[in-house]
């Protein structure tokens, strides 16, 4: 059973890349996911550099008030962004694993 439906014209273009079009499209999709994962990792690294700490340490310091008022706009914004980045990273890793199991 095919995972995706590929238009005939696109199938013909992709067929030149390798074995079958479905496998090649899945490989391309997987490579795209890896690019997005690297971008996510770079944003996480930017937060680690900004605060000089890991996400877990940041959350602990935020909760204890060590970083200041946890409800101040800049801290709250960064906390939400960092939390979203960590969730995005987990999701991308899970999807990449699932895709690679199908290759």
Tab-separated table of N, CA and C in Angstrom, residues 2-93:
chain	number	residue	atom	x	y	z
A	2	UNK	N	0.566	2.172	-0.838
A	2	UNK	CA	1.331	3.405	-0.966
A	2	UNK	C	0.982	4.359	0.174
A	3	UNK	N	1.984	5.044	0.707
A	3	UNK	CA	1.772	6.026	1.764
A	3	UNK	C	1.266	7.353	1.222
A	4	UNK	N	1.628	7.643	-0.014
A	4	UNK	CA	1.295	8.932	-0.604
A	4	UNK	C	0.825	8.756	-2.037
A	5	UNK	N	0.072	9.745	-2.508
A	5	UNK	CA	-0.350	9.737	-3.903
A	5	UNK	C	0.504	10.755	-4.641
A	6	UNK	N	1.133	10.319	-5.707
A	6	UNK	CA	2.011	11.191	-6.481
A	6	UNK	C	1.425	11.355	-7.872
A	7	UNK	N	1.281	12.603	-8.286
A	7	UNK	CA	0.777	12.880	-9.625
A	7	UNK	C	1.719	12.271	-10.660
A	8	UNK	N	1.178	11.764	-11.773
A	8	UNK	CA	2.017	11.106	-12.783
A	8	UNK	C	3.196	11.946	-13.277
A	9	UNK	N	2.985	13.234	-13.529
A	9	UNK	CA	4.083	14.078	-14.022
A	9	UNK	C	5.203	14.168	-12.988
A	10	UNK	N	4.832	14.319	-11.726
A	10	UNK	CA	5.824	14.379	-10.659
A	10	UNK	C	6.505	13.024	-10.486
A	11	UNK	N	5.741	11.965	-10.614
A	11	UNK	CA	6.289	10.609	-10.511
A	11	UNK	C	7.379	10.401	-11.563
A	12	UNK	N	7.131	10.874	-12.773
A	12	UNK	CA	8.122	10.723	-13.847
A	12	UNK	C	9.400	11.500	-13.532
A	13	UNK	N	9.253	12.711	-12.973
A	13	UNK	CA	10.434	13.500	-12.618
A	13	UNK	C	11.232	12.826	-11.510
A	14	UNK	N	10.541	12.322	-10.513
A	14	UNK	CA	11.195	11.709	-9.358
A	14	UNK	C	11.806	10.364	-9.711
A	15	UNK	N	11.213	9.675	-10.651
A	15	UNK	CA	11.682	8.331	-10.999
A	15	UNK	C	13.164	8.323	-11.372
A	16	UNK	N	13.663	9.409	-11.925
A	16	UNK	CA	15.071	9.493	-12.296
A	16	UNK	C	16.018	9.505	-11.108
A	17	UNK	N	15.503	9.765	-9.892
A	17	UNK	CA	16.350	9.818	-8.701
A	17	UNK	C	16.724	8.444	-8.163
A	18	UNK	N	15.920	7.461	-8.442
A	18	UNK	CA	16.222	6.156	-7.852
A	18	UNK	C	15.168	5.131	-8.149
A	19	UNK	N	15.046	4.191	-7.254
A	19	UNK	CA	14.193	3.018	-7.454
A	19	UNK	C	12.747	3.379	-7.757
A	20	UNK	N	11.936	3.575	-6.733
A	20	UNK	CA	10.529	3.897	-7.002
A	20	UNK	C	10.204	5.276	-6.431
A	21	UNK	N	9.218	5.914	-7.021
A	21	UNK	CA	8.892	7.301	-6.689
A	21	UNK	C	8.496	7.468	-5.225
A	22	UNK	N	7.708	6.527	-4.681
A	22	UNK	CA	7.263	6.647	-3.296
A	22	UNK	C	8.451	6.681	-2.341
A	23	UNK	N	9.402	5.777	-2.546
A	23	UNK	CA	10.586	5.729	-1.681
A	23	UNK	C	11.387	7.013	-1.800
A	24	UNK	N	11.537	7.514	-3.010
A	24	UNK	CA	12.305	8.743	-3.211
A	24	UNK	C	11.621	9.940	-2.562
A	25	UNK	N	10.299	10.020	-2.658
A	25	UNK	CA	9.569	11.126	-2.033
A	25	UNK	C	9.712	11.049	-0.517
A	26	UNK	N	9.644	9.855	0.038
A	26	UNK	CA	9.812	9.692	1.482
A	26	UNK	C	11.220	10.109	1.903
A	27	UNK	N	12.227	9.775	1.097
A	27	UNK	CA	13.605	10.196	1.397
A	27	UNK	C	13.724	11.718	1.367
A	28	UNK	N	13.105	12.347	0.372
A	28	UNK	CA	13.136	13.807	0.261
A	28	UNK	C	12.434	14.439	1.469
A	29	UNK	N	11.302	13.878	1.845
A	29	UNK	CA	10.550	14.347	3.010
A	29	UNK	C	11.407	14.233	4.267
A	30	UNK	N	12.082	13.101	4.412
A	30	UNK	CA	12.931	12.865	5.577
A	30	UNK	C	14.077	13.880	5.633
A	31	UNK	N	14.684	14.155	4.482
A	31	UNK	CA	15.768	15.147	4.443
A	31	UNK	C	15.244	16.531	4.836
A	32	UNK	N	14.050	16.863	4.380
A	32	UNK	CA	13.437	18.136	4.763
A	32	UNK	C	13.182	18.217	6.256
A	33	UNK	N	12.724	17.115	6.839
A	33	UNK	CA	12.515	17.079	8.286
A	33	UNK	C	13.819	17.294	9.036
A	34	UNK	N	14.895	16.713	8.517
A	34	UNK	CA	16.208	16.873	9.159
A	34	UNK	C	16.683	18.329	9.091
A	35	UNK	N	16.395	19.005	7.993
A	35	UNK	CA	16.746	20.428	7.887
A	35	UNK	C	15.971	21.224	8.936
A	36	UNK	N	14.682	20.939	9.054
A	36	UNK	CA	13.864	21.634	10.049
A	36	UNK	C	14.341	21.328	11.466
A	37	UNK	N	14.779	20.095	11.708
A	37	UNK	CA	15.308	19.722	13.016
A	37	UNK	C	16.583	20.513	13.325
A	38	UNK	N	17.459	20.647	12.337
A	38	UNK	CA	18.690	21.429	12.541
A	38	UNK	C	18.358	22.894	12.856
A	39	UNK	N	17.374	23.448	12.158
A	39	UNK	CA	16.965	24.830	12.426
A	39	UNK	C	16.433	24.963	13.853
A	40	UNK	N	15.663	23.980	14.276
A	40	UNK	CA	15.128	23.963	15.635
A	40	UNK	C	16.273	23.880	16.646
A	41	UNK	N	17.244	22.999	16.390
A	41	UNK	CA	18.410	22.867	17.269
A	41	UNK	C	19.191	24.178	17.360
A	42	UNK	N	19.293	24.896	16.249
A	42	UNK	CA	19.998	26.181	16.257
A	42	UNK	C	19.268	27.202	17.129
A	43	UNK	N	17.940	27.212	17.051
A	43	UNK	CA	17.170	28.129	17.890
A	43	UNK	C	17.299	27.757	19.361
A	44	UNK	N	17.318	26.461	19.657
A	44	UNK	CA	17.520	26.011	21.037
A	44	UNK	C	18.898	26.454	21.524
A	45	UNK	N	19.902	26.298	20.677
A	45	UNK	CA	21.252	26.711	21.037
A	45	UNK	C	21.304	28.223	21.298
A	46	UNK	N	20.572	29.007	20.517
A	46	UNK	CA	20.516	30.451	20.750
A	46	UNK	C	19.978	30.755	22.149
A	47	UNK	N	18.965	30.011	22.576
A	47	UNK	CA	18.407	30.205	23.916
A	47	UNK	C	19.414	29.772	24.982
A	48	UNK	N	20.111	28.673	24.743
A	48	UNK	CA	21.123	28.206	25.697
A	48	UNK	C	22.243	29.235	25.839
A	49	UNK	N	22.630	29.848	24.738
A	49	UNK	CA	23.666	30.886	24.774
A	49	UNK	C	23.143	32.122	25.507
A	50	UNK	N	21.927	32.519	25.204
A	50	UNK	CA	21.349	33.711	25.821
A	50	UNK	C	21.300	33.596	27.340
A	51	UNK	N	20.892	32.412	27.835
A	51	UNK	CA	20.734	32.229	29.277
A	51	UNK	C	21.892	31.470	29.923
A	52	UNK	N	22.828	30.972	29.119
A	52	UNK	CA	23.987	30.269	29.657
A	52	UNK	C	23.629	29.003	30.397
A	53	UNK	N	22.582	28.337	29.942
A	53	UNK	CA	22.095	27.164	30.656
A	53	UNK	C	21.274	26.272	29.737
A	54	UNK	N	21.020	25.062	30.191
A	54	UNK	CA	20.146	24.152	29.449
A	54	UNK	C	18.690	24.534	29.705
A	55	UNK	N	17.796	23.936	28.943
A	55	UNK	CA	16.364	24.200	29.105
A	55	UNK	C	15.898	23.826	30.509
A	56	UNK	N	16.334	22.645	30.981
A	56	UNK	CA	15.909	22.169	32.296
A	56	UNK	C	16.373	23.120	33.396
A	57	UNK	N	17.629	23.572	33.302
A	57	UNK	CA	18.151	24.519	34.289
A	57	UNK	C	17.424	25.861	34.195
A	58	UNK	N	17.125	26.286	32.979
A	58	UNK	CA	16.385	27.530	32.783
A	58	UNK	C	15.035	27.448	33.477
A	59	UNK	N	14.319	26.352	33.264
A	59	UNK	CA	12.992	26.192	33.872
A	59	UNK	C	13.096	26.214	35.394
A	60	UNK	N	14.108	25.533	35.923
A	60	UNK	CA	14.301	25.498	37.375
A	60	UNK	C	14.585	26.900	37.919
A	61	UNK	N	15.473	27.626	37.251
A	61	UNK	CA	15.795	28.991	37.676
A	61	UNK	C	14.592	29.916	37.519
A	62	UNK	N	13.828	29.709	36.472
A	62	UNK	CA	12.638	30.524	36.245
A	62	UNK	C	11.622	30.283	37.355
A	63	UNK	N	11.384	29.009	37.672
A	63	UNK	CA	10.408	28.655	38.705
A	63	UNK	C	10.819	29.156	40.088
A	64	UNK	N	12.124	29.188	40.355
A	64	UNK	CA	12.606	29.629	41.672
A	64	UNK	C	12.695	31.150	41.771
A	65	UNK	N	12.510	31.855	40.669
A	65	UNK	CA	12.596	33.305	40.666
A	65	UNK	C	14.012	33.826	40.516
A	66	UNK	N	14.960	32.920	40.299
A	66	UNK	CA	16.367	33.305	40.172
A	66	UNK	C	16.614	34.218	38.968
A	67	UNK	N	15.775	34.119	37.962
A	67	UNK	CA	15.941	34.943	36.757
A	67	UNK	C	15.140	36.241	36.816
A	68	UNK	N	14.404	36.415	37.892
A	68	UNK	CA	13.537	37.580	38.013
A	68	UNK	C	12.081	37.137	38.009
A	69	UNK	N	11.210	38.073	37.764
A	69	UNK	CA	9.776	37.788	37.745
A	69	UNK	C	9.451	36.869	36.571
A	70	UNK	N	9.015	35.625	36.865
A	70	UNK	CA	8.742	34.684	35.775
A	70	UNK	C	7.589	35.114	34.872
A	71	UNK	N	6.807	36.100	35.336
A	71	UNK	CA	5.674	36.563	34.534
A	71	UNK	C	5.982	37.853	33.780
A	72	UNK	N	7.245	38.298	33.869
A	72	UNK	CA	7.617	39.458	33.066
A	72	UNK	C	7.564	39.042	31.601
A	73	UNK	N	7.202	39.988	30.754
A	73	UNK	CA	6.998	39.649	29.344
A	73	UNK	C	8.208	38.981	28.701
A	74	UNK	N	9.430	39.515	28.843
A	74	UNK	CA	10.574	38.878	28.165
A	74	UNK	C	10.830	37.441	28.633
A	75	UNK	N	10.762	37.210	29.944
A	75	UNK	CA	11.006	35.856	30.455
A	75	UNK	C	9.885	34.903	30.060
A	76	UNK	N	8.659	35.374	30.181
A	76	UNK	CA	7.520	34.525	29.822
A	76	UNK	C	7.551	34.187	28.332
A	77	UNK	N	7.885	35.168	27.515
A	77	UNK	CA	7.973	34.949	26.067
A	77	UNK	C	9.058	33.922	25.750
A	78	UNK	N	10.241	34.091	26.343
A	78	UNK	CA	11.330	33.145	26.094
A	78	UNK	C	10.998	31.754	26.622
A	79	UNK	N	10.340	31.687	27.772
A	79	UNK	CA	9.958	30.387	28.335
A	79	UNK	C	8.995	29.661	27.398
A	80	UNK	N	8.025	30.388	26.873
A	80	UNK	CA	7.067	29.767	25.952
A	80	UNK	C	7.747	29.358	24.652
A	81	UNK	N	8.618	30.216	24.126
A	81	UNK	CA	9.336	29.895	22.898
A	81	UNK	C	10.200	28.658	23.092
A	82	UNK	N	10.967	28.621	24.169
A	82	UNK	CA	11.865	27.498	24.424
A	82	UNK	C	11.072	26.213	24.624
A	83	UNK	N	9.961	26.313	25.343
A	83	UNK	CA	9.099	25.145	25.540
A	83	UNK	C	8.573	24.640	24.199
A	84	UNK	N	8.145	25.551	23.342
A	84	UNK	CA	7.662	25.174	22.009
A	84	UNK	C	8.765	24.533	21.169
A	85	UNK	N	9.973	25.083	21.260
A	85	UNK	CA	11.100	24.515	20.508
A	85	UNK	C	11.410	23.091	20.967
A	86	UNK	N	11.353	22.854	22.267
A	86	UNK	CA	11.626	21.511	22.788
A	86	UNK	C	10.541	20.530	22.319
A	87	UNK	N	9.287	20.972	22.322
A	87	UNK	CA	8.195	20.121	21.844
A	87	UNK	C	8.344	19.855	20.348
A	88	UNK	N	8.721	20.894	19.594
A	88	UNK	CA	8.926	20.734	18.151
A	88	UNK	C	10.053	19.742	17.875
A	89	UNK	N	11.123	19.821	18.646
A	89	UNK	CA	12.250	18.904	18.461
A	89	UNK	C	11.817	17.461	18.720
A	90	UNK	N	11.079	17.243	19.811
A	90	UNK	CA	10.592	15.884	20.115
A	90	UNK	C	9.710	15.360	18.985
A	91	UNK	N	8.819	16.206	18.477
A	91	UNK	CA	7.924	15.807	17.390
A	91	UNK	C	8.711	15.460	16.133
A	92	UNK	N	9.634	16.322	15.753
A	92	UNK	CA	10.425	16.062	14.539
A	92	UNK	C	11.241	14.783	14.677
A	93	UNK	N	11.852	14.563	15.845
A	93	UNK	CA	12.618	13.331	16.060
A	93	UNK	C	11.722	12.102	15.936
